[in-house]
XYZ file of C-alpha atoms in Angstrom:
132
model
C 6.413 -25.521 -12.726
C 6.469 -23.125 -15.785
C 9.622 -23.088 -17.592
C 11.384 -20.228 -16.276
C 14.626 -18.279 -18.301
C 16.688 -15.573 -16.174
C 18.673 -13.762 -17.727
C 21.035 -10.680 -15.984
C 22.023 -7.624 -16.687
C 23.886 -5.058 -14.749
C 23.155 -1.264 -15.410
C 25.680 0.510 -13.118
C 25.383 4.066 -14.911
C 21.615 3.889 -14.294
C 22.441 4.745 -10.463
C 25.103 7.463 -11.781
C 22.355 9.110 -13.608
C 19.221 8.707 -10.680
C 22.100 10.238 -8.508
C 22.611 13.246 -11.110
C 18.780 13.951 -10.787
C 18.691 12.592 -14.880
C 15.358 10.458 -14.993
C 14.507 11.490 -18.463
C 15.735 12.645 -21.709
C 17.783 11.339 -24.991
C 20.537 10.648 -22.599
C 19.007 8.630 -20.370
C 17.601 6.833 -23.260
C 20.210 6.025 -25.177
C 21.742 4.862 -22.119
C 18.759 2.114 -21.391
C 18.419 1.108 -24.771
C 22.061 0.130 -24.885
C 21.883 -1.756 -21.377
C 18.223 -3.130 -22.658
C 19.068 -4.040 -25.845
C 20.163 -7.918 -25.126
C 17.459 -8.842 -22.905
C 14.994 -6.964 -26.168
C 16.739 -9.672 -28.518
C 16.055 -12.638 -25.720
C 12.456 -11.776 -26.040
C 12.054 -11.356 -21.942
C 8.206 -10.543 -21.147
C 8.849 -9.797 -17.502
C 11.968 -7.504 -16.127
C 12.750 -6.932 -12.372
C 13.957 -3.734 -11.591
C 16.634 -5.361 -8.870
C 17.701 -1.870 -7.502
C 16.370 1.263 -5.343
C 17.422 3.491 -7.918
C 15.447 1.808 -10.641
C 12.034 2.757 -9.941
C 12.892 6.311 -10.446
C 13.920 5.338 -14.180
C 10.294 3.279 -14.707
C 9.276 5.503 -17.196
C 12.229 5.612 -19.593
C 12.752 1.643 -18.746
C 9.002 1.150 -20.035
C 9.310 3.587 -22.843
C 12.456 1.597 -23.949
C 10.875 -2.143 -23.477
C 7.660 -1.392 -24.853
C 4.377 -2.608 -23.851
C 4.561 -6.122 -23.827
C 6.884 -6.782 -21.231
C 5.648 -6.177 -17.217
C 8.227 -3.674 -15.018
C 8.552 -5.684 -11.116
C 9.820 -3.174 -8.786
C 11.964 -3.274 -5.998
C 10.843 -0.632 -3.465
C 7.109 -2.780 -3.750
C 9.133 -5.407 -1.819
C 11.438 -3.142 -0.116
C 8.367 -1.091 1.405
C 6.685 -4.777 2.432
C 10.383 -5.433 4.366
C 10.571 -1.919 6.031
C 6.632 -2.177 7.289
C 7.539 -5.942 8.464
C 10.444 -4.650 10.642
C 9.071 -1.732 11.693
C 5.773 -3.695 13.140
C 7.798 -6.590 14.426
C 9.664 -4.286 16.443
C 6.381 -2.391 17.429
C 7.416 0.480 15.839
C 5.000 1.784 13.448
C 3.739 5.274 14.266
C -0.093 4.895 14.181
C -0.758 8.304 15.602
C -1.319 11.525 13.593
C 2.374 13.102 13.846
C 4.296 11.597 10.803
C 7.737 12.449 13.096
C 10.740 13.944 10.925
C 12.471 12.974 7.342
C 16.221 12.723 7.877
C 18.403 11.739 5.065
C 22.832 10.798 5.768
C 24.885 11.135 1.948
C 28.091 10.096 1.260
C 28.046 12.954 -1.013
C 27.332 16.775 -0.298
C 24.407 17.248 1.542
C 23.238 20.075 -0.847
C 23.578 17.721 -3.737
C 21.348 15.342 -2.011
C 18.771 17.836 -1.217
C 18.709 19.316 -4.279
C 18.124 15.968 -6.182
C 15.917 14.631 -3.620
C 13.669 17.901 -3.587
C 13.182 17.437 -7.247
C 12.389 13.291 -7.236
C 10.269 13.685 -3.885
C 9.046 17.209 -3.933
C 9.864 20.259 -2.242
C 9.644 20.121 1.610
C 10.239 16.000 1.624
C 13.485 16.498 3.201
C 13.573 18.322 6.784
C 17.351 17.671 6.873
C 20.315 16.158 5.762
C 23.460 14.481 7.403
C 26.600 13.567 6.146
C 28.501 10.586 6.761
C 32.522 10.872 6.860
């Protein structure tokens, strides 16, 4: 076996920022290259994006790490999990009607569409919930 280094690092405004709709900018930036910054100085080559959220900040998480060291996302293996259960539990919709998008926030529901309309595109989300 290769000799294999982890290192961790938690990035809890990253999800504060996704949330806000803020996927790109100086902010954003200077926000991931603080976070980034030890696991720069360790030298890492490959980083695992160990959150939903992350994905959505791939391109200011590349920009910051440069192009020697390879992104691993989380909603690959997420998306693998989801199409597991759903055809274990012979659920998978293989007919032509794609069914209905509906989305439950903690937060305000016109928040949530709002941000999610401008991540996933306009029309994405038929409705939103909220949870009490």
């Amino acid at each position: 076996m290769p000799d294999v280094q982890l290192r961790t690092r938690g990035c809890p405004q990253f999800v504060d920022y996704v949330e806000r709709g803020i996927t790109s900018g100086p902010e954003i930036q200077r926000v991931a290259r603080g976070y980034l910054r030890p696991l720069q100085e360790a030298g890492i080559d490959t980083l695992i994006l160990g959150c939903t959220h992350y994905p959505l900040l791939i391109g200011v998480i590349s920009y910051v790490m440069g192009d020697d060291v390879t992104l691993v996302s989380s909603s690959d293996a997420c998306a693998r999990a989801v199409y597991r259960q759903l055809t274990d539990r012979a659920m998978v919709n293989d007919q032509p009607d794609v069914g209905s998008r509906t989305f439950l926030t903690t937060g305000q529901p016109a928040d949530f569409r709002s941000i999610g309309e401008r991540l996933m595109g306009r029309g994405f989300i038929e409705s939103v919930g909220q949870f009490l």
